[in-house]
Short mmCIF file of C-alpha atoms in Angstrom, two decimals:
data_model
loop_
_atom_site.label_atom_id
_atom_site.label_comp_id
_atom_site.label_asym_id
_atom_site.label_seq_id
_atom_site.Cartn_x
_atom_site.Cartn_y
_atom_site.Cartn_z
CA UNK O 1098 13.38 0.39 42.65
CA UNK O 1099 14.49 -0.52 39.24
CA UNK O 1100 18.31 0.79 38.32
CA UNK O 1101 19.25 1.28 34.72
CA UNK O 1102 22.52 -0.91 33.57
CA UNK O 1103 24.68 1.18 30.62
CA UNK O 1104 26.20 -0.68 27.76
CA UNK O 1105 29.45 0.25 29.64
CA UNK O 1106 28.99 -1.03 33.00
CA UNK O 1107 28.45 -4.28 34.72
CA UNK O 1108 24.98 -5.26 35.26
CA UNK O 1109 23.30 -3.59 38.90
CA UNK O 1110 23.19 -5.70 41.85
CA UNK O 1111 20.72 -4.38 43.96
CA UNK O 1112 18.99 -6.25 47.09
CA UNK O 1113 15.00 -6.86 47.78
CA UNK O 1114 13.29 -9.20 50.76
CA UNK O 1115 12.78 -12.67 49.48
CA UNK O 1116 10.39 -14.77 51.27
CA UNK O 1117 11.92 -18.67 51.20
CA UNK O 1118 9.41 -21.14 52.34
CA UNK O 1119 11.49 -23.68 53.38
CA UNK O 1120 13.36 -21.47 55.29
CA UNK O 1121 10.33 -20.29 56.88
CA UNK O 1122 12.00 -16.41 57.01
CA UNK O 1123 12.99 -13.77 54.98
CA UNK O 1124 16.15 -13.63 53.48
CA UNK O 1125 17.97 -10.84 51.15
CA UNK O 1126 18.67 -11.79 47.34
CA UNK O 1127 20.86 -9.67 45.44
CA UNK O 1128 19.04 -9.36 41.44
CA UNK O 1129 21.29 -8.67 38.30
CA UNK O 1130 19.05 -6.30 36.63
CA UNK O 1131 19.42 -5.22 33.31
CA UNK O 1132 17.42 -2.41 31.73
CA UNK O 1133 17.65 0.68 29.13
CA UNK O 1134 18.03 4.01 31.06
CA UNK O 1135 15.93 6.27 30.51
CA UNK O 1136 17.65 8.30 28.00
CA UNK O 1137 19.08 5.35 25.76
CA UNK O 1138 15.33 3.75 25.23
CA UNK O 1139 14.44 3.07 22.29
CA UNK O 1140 12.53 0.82 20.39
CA UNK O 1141 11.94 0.47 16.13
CA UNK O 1142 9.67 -2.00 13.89
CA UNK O 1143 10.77 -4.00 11.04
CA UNK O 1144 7.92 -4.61 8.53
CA UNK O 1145 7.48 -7.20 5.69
CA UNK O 1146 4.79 -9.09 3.79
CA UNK O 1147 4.82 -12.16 6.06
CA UNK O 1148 6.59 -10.46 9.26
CA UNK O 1149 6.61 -8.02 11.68
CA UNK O 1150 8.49 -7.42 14.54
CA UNK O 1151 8.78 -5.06 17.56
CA UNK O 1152 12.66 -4.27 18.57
CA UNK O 1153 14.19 -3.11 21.50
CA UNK O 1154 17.53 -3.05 22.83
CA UNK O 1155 18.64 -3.90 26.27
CA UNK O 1156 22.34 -2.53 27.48
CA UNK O 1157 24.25 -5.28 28.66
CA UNK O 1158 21.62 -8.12 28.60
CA UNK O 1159 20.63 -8.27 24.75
CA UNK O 1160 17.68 -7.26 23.45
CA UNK O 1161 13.99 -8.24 23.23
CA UNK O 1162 11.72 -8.60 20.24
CA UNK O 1163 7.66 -8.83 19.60
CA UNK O 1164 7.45 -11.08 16.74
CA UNK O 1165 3.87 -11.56 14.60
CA UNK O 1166 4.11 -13.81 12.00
CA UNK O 1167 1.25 -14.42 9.05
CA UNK O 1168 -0.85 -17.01 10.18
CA UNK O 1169 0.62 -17.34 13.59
CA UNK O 1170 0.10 -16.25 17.17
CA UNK O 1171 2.83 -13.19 18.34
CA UNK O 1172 5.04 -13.70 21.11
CA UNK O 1173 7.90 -12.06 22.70
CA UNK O 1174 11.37 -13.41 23.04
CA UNK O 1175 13.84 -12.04 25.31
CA UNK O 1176 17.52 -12.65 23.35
CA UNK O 1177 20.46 -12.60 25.34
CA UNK O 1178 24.10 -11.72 24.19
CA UNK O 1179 25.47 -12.80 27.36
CA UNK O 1180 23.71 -14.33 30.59
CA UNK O 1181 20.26 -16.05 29.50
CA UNK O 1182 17.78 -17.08 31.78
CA UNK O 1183 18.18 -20.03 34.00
CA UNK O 1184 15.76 -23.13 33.76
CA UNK O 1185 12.34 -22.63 35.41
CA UNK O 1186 9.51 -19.97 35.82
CA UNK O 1187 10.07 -16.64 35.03
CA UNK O 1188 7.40 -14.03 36.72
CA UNK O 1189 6.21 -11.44 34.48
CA UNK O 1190 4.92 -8.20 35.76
CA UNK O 1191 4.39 -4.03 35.26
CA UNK O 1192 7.10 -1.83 37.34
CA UNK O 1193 5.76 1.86 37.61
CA UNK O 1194 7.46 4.45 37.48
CA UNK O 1195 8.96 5.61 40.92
CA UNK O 1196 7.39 8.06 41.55
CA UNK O 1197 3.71 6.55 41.09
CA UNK O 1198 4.20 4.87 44.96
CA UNK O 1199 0.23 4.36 44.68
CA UNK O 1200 0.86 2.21 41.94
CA UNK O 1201 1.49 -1.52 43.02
CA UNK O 1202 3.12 -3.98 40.51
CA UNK O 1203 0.60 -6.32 38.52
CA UNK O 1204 1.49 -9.98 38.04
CA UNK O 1205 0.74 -10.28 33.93
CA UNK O 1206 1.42 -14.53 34.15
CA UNK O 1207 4.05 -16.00 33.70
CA UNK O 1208 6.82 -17.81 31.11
CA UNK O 1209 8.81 -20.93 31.70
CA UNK O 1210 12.46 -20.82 31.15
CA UNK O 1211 14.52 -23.58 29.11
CA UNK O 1212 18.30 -22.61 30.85
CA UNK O 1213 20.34 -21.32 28.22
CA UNK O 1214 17.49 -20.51 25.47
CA UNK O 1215 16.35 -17.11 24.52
CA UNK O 1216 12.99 -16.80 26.87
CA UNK O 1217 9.97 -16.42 25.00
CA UNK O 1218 6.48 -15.25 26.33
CA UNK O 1219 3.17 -16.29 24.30
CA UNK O 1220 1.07 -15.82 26.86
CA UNK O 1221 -0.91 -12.31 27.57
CA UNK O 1222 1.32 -10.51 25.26
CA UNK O 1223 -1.65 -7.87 24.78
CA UNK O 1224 -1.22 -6.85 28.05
CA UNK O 1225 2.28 -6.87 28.11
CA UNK O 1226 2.38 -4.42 25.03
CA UNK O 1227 -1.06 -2.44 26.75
CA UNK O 1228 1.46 -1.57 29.95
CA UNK O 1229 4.18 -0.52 27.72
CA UNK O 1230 1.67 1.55 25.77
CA UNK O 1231 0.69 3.21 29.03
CA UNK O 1232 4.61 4.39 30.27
CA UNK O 1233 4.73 1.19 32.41
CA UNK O 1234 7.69 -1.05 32.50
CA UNK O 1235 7.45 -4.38 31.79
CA UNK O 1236 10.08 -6.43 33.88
CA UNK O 1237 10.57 -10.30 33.75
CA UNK O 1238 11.98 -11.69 36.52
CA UNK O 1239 13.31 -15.43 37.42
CA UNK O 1240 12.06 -17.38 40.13
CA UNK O 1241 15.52 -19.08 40.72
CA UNK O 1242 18.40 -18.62 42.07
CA UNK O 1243 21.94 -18.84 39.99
CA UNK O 1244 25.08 -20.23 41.71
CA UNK O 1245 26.10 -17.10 43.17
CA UNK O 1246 23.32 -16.46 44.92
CA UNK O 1247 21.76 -13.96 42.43
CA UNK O 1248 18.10 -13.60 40.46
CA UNK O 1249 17.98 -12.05 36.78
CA UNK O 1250 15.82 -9.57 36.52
CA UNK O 1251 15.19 -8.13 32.71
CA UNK O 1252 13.36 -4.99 31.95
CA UNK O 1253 11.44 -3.31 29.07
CA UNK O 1254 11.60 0.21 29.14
CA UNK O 1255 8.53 1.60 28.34
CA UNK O 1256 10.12 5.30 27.02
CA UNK O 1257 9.74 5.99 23.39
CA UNK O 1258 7.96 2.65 22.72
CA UNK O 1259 3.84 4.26 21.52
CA UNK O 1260 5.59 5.18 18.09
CA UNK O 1261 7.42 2.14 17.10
CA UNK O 1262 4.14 0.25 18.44
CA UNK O 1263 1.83 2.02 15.83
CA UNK O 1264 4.06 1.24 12.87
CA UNK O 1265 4.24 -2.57 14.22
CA UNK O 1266 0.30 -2.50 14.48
CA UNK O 1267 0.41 -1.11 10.45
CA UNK O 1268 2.46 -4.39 9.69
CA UNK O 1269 0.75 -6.53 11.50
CA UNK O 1270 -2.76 -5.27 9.62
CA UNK O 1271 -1.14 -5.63 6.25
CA UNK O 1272 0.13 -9.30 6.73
CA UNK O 1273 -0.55 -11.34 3.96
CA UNK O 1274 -3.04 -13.74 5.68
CA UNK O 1275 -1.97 -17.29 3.85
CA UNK O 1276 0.82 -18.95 2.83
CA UNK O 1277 2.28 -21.10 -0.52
CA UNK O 1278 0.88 -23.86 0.78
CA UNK O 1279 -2.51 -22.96 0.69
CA UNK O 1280 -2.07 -21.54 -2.71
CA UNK O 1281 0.57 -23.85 -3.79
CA UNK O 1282 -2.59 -25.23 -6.07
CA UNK O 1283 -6.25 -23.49 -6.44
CA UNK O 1284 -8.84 -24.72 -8.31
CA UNK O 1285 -10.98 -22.22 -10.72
CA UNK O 1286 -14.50 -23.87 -11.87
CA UNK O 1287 -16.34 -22.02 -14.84
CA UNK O 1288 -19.23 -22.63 -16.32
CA UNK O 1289 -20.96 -23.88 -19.47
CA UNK O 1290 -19.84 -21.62 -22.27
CA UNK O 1291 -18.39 -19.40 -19.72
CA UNK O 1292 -16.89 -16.45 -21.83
CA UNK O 1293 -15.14 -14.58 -18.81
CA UNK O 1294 -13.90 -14.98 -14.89
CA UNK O 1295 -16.37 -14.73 -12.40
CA UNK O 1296 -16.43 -13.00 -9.36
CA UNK O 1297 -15.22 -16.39 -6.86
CA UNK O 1298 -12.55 -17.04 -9.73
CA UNK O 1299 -11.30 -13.32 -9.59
CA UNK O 1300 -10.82 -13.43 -5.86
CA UNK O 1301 -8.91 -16.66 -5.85
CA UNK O 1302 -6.74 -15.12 -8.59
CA UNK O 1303 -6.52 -12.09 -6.89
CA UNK O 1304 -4.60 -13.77 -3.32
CA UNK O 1305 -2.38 -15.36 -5.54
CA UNK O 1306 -1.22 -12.25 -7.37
CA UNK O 1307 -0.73 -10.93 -3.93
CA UNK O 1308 1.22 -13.32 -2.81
CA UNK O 1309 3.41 -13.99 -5.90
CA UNK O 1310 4.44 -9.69 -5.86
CA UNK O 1311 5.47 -10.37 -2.51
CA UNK O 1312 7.32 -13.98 -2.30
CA UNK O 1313 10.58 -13.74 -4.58
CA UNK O 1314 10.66 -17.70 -3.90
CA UNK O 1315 7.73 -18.20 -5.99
CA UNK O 1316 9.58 -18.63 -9.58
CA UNK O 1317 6.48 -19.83 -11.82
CA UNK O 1318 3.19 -20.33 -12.35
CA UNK O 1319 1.58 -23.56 -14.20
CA UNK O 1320 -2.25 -23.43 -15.52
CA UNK O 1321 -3.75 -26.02 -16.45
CA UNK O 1322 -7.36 -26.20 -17.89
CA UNK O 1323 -9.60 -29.20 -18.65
CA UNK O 1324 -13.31 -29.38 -19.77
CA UNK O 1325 -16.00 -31.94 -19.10
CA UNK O 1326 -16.88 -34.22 -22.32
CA UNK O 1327 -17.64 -32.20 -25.02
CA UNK O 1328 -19.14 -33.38 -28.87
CA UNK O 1329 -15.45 -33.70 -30.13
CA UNK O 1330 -11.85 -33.70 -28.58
CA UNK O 1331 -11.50 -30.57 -30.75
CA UNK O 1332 -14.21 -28.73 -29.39
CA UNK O 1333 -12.72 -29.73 -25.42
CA UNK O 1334 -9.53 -28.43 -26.42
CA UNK O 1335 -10.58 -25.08 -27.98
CA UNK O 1336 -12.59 -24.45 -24.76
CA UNK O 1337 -10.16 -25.29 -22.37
CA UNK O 1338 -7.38 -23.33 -24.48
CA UNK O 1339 -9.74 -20.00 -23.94
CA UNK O 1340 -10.09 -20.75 -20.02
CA UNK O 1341 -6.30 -21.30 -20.20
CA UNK O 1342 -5.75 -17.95 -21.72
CA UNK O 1343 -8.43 -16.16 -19.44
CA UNK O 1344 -6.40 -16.71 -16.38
CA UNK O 1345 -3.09 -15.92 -17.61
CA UNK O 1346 -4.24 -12.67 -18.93
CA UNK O 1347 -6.41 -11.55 -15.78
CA UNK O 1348 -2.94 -12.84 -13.97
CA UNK O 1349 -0.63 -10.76 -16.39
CA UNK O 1350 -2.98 -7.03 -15.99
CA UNK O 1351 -2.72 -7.39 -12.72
CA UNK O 1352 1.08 -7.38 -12.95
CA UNK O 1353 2.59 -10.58 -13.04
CA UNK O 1354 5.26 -11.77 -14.98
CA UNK O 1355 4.36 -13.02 -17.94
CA UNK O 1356 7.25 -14.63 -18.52
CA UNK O 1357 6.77 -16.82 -15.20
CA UNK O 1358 3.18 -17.72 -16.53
CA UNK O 1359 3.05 -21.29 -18.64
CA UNK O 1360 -0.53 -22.51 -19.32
CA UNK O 1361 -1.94 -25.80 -20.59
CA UNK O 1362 -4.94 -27.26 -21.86
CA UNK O 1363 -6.33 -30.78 -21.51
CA UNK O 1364 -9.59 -31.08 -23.30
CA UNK O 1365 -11.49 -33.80 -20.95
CA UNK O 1366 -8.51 -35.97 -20.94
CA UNK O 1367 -8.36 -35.52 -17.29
CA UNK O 1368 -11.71 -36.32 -15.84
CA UNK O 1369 -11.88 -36.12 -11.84
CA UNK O 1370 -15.65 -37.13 -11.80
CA UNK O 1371 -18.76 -38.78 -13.64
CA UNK O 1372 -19.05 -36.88 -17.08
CA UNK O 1373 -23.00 -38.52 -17.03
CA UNK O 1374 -24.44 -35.94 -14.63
CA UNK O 1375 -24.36 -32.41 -14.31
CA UNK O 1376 -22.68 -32.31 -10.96
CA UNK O 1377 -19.74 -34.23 -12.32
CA UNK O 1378 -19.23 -32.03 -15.32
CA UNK O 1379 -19.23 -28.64 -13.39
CA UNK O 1380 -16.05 -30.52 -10.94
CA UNK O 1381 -14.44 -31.19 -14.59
CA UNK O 1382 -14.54 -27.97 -15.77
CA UNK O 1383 -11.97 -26.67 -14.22
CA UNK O 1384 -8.84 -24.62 -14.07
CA UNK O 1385 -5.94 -25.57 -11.91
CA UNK O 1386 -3.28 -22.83 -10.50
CA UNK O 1387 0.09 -24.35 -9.13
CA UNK O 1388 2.73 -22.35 -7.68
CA UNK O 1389 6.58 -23.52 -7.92
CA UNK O 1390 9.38 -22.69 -5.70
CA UNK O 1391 12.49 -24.85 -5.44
CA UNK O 1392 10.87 -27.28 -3.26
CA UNK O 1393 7.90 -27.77 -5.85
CA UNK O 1394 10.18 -27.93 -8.76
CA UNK O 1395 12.59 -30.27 -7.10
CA UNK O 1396 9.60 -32.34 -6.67
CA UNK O 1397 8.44 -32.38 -10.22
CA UNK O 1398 11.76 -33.62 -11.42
CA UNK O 1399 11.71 -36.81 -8.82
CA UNK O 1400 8.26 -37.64 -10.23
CA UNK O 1401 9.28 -36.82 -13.92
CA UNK O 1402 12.37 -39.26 -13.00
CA UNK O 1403 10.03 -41.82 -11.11
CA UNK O 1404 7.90 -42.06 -14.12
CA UNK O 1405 11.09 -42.58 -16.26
CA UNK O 1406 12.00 -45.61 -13.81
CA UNK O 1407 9.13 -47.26 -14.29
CA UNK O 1408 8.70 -46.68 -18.18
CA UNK O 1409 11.96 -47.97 -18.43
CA UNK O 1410 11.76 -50.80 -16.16
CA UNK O 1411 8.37 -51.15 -18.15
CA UNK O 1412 10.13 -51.95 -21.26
CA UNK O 1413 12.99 -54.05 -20.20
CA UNK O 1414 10.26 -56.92 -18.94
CA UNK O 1415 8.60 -56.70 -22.73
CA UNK O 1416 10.90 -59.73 -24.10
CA UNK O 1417 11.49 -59.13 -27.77
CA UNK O 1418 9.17 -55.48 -27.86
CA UNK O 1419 11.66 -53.24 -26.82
CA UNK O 1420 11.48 -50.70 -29.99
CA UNK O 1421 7.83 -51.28 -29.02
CA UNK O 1422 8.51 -50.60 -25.39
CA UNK O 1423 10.81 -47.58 -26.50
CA UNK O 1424 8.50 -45.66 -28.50
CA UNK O 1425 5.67 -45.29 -25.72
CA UNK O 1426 7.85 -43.66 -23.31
CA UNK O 1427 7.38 -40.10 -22.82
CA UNK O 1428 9.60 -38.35 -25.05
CA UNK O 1429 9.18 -34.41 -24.03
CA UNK O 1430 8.70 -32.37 -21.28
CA UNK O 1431 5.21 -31.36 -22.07
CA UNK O 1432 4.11 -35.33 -22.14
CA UNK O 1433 5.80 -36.24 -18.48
CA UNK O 1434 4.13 -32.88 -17.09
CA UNK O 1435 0.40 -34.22 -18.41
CA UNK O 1436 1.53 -37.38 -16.61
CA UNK O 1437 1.81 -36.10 -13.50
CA UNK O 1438 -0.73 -33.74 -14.10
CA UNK O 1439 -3.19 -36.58 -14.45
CA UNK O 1440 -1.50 -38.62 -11.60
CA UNK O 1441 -1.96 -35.15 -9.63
CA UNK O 1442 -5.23 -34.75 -10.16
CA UNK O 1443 -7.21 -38.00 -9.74
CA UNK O 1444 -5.58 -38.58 -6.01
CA UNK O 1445 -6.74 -35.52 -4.88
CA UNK O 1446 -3.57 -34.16 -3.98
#
């Protein structure tokens, strides 16, 4: 039988048969239990872009928490405030209702304990949440034996959890399904004389508006747009200005910033492949889309200050060519960021 533990009291000690094997008999275990009662159950969902979590508190023991992450498996943690699990396995298993005496416990696997650490459960956590869904308990219980002679025993309450479950499965469905590093740069190809975005160029664009709306990290975006050789450099860098143009404005109606848009165009300064076949032109025409956060931006300026270095360091071996030397350093922003642009590009990175 499963007592209830109130935030007020100590937790229950209650005794159940314990089979020892090396004792060969059975001996009685008393098991710290901690559990909502049935009144004080409750459960509630946090939602977010990138997270959702399932929340429940647990009088006297702490609480415990279904976590589903974008692009990552859910689990369940059991946090304590007070006495955490000991080291070792940690049986996890349905405890019906009292009344349901032709109901036997089910075994739903098992979790191994690091003593000290919130416990957390990765395994089977569909049926875990699938018992609570049904008015079944959910109790985890250790497999060793503290000091005093006592088991921990930690139970979800399965009262009032259905409601709370439905708005975590809502989160979980709208989880934005990548993250800044897969979109930290995309790649747009157009083609020949292309006047407009096509339908693969759209989509890309449209994950990273997505994403951008709902990261307040991300703080710009850089486009970049180069063309495969063309009659003149003129001609390269009126067609890649257009492309240029054409992403920031499909970017800006769907509603981002404009102000955290700055776009670029290259002409065919920046080949990546062999401008003599067609195969190698359509990979030059091209339209890169980076994303900067801190991170990236603190990036930037150790390349923009690498590339200083070695300018510098450039010049100082030029014996008597150092207004030479001097004048072919990069002197703006705008020249350093085509730099590494090109540096970017051609290792594939």
């Amino acid at each position: 039988m499963l007592l209830s533990a109130s935030p007020a009291l100590k937790p229950v000690l209650i005794k159940f048969p314990l089979v020892l094997a090396l004792l060969g008999g059975a001996q009685w275990l008393q098991a710290q239990v901690y559990s909502a009662s049935f009144s004080d159950s409750q459960w509630s969902a946090q939602s977010g872009p990138f997270a959702c979590s399932l929340n429940h508190k647990i009088p006297g023991f702490g609480s415990a928490r279904f976590t589903r992450n974008a692009n990552a498996a859910e689990f369940l943690e059991l946090l304590h405030t007070s006495q955490a699990f000991p080291g070792g396995a940690v049986r996890i298993e349905t405890m019906p209702p009292t009344w349901r005496s032709d109901i036997s416990p089910l075994v739903l696997g098992q979790a191994q304990s690091v003593g000290g650490e919130p416990l957390k459960i990765t395994a089977n956590i569909a049926a875990i949440k699938g018992a609570l869904e049904q008015g079944t308990n959910v109790v985890a219980s250790s497999t060793q034996i503290s000091s005093d002679g006592t088991s921990l025993r930690v139970a979800l309450a399965a009262r009032n959890f259905g409601p709370a479950s439905g708005q975590y499965r809502q989160c979980i469905e709208g989880l934005i399904p990548y993250t800044f590093d897969q979109l930290s740069r995309t790649v747009i190809n157009y083609a020949n004389n292309a006047d407009d975005l096509n339908a693969a160029a759209k989509s890309q664009l449209d994950k990273i508006v997505r994403y951008t709306k709902a990261d307040p990290r991300v703080l710009g975006i850089l486009i970049d747009a180069h063309s495969d050789k063309l009659a003149t450099p003129e001609a390269g860098e009126v067609v890649t200005q257009r492309q240029a143009e054409l992403v920031a404005s499909y970017l800006i109606d769907k509603g981002v910033d404009a102000g955290t848009i700055t776009i670029r165009w290259h002409g065919d300064k920046f080949p990546i492949a062999n401008n003599m076949n067609k195969a190698g032109q359509a990979k030059n025409r091209r339209v890169t889309v980076r994303l900067e956060n801190a991170s990236t931006r603190q990036e930037m300026d150790k390349k923009i200050a690498a590339i200083k270095l070695a300018e510098q360091k450039a010049a100082e071996k030029t014996v008597g060519q150092s207004s030479a030397s001097n004048s072919s350093l990069p002197s703006t922003l705008e020249q350093l960021e085509q730099m590494v642009e090109q540096q970017d590009l051609t290792s594939g990175r």
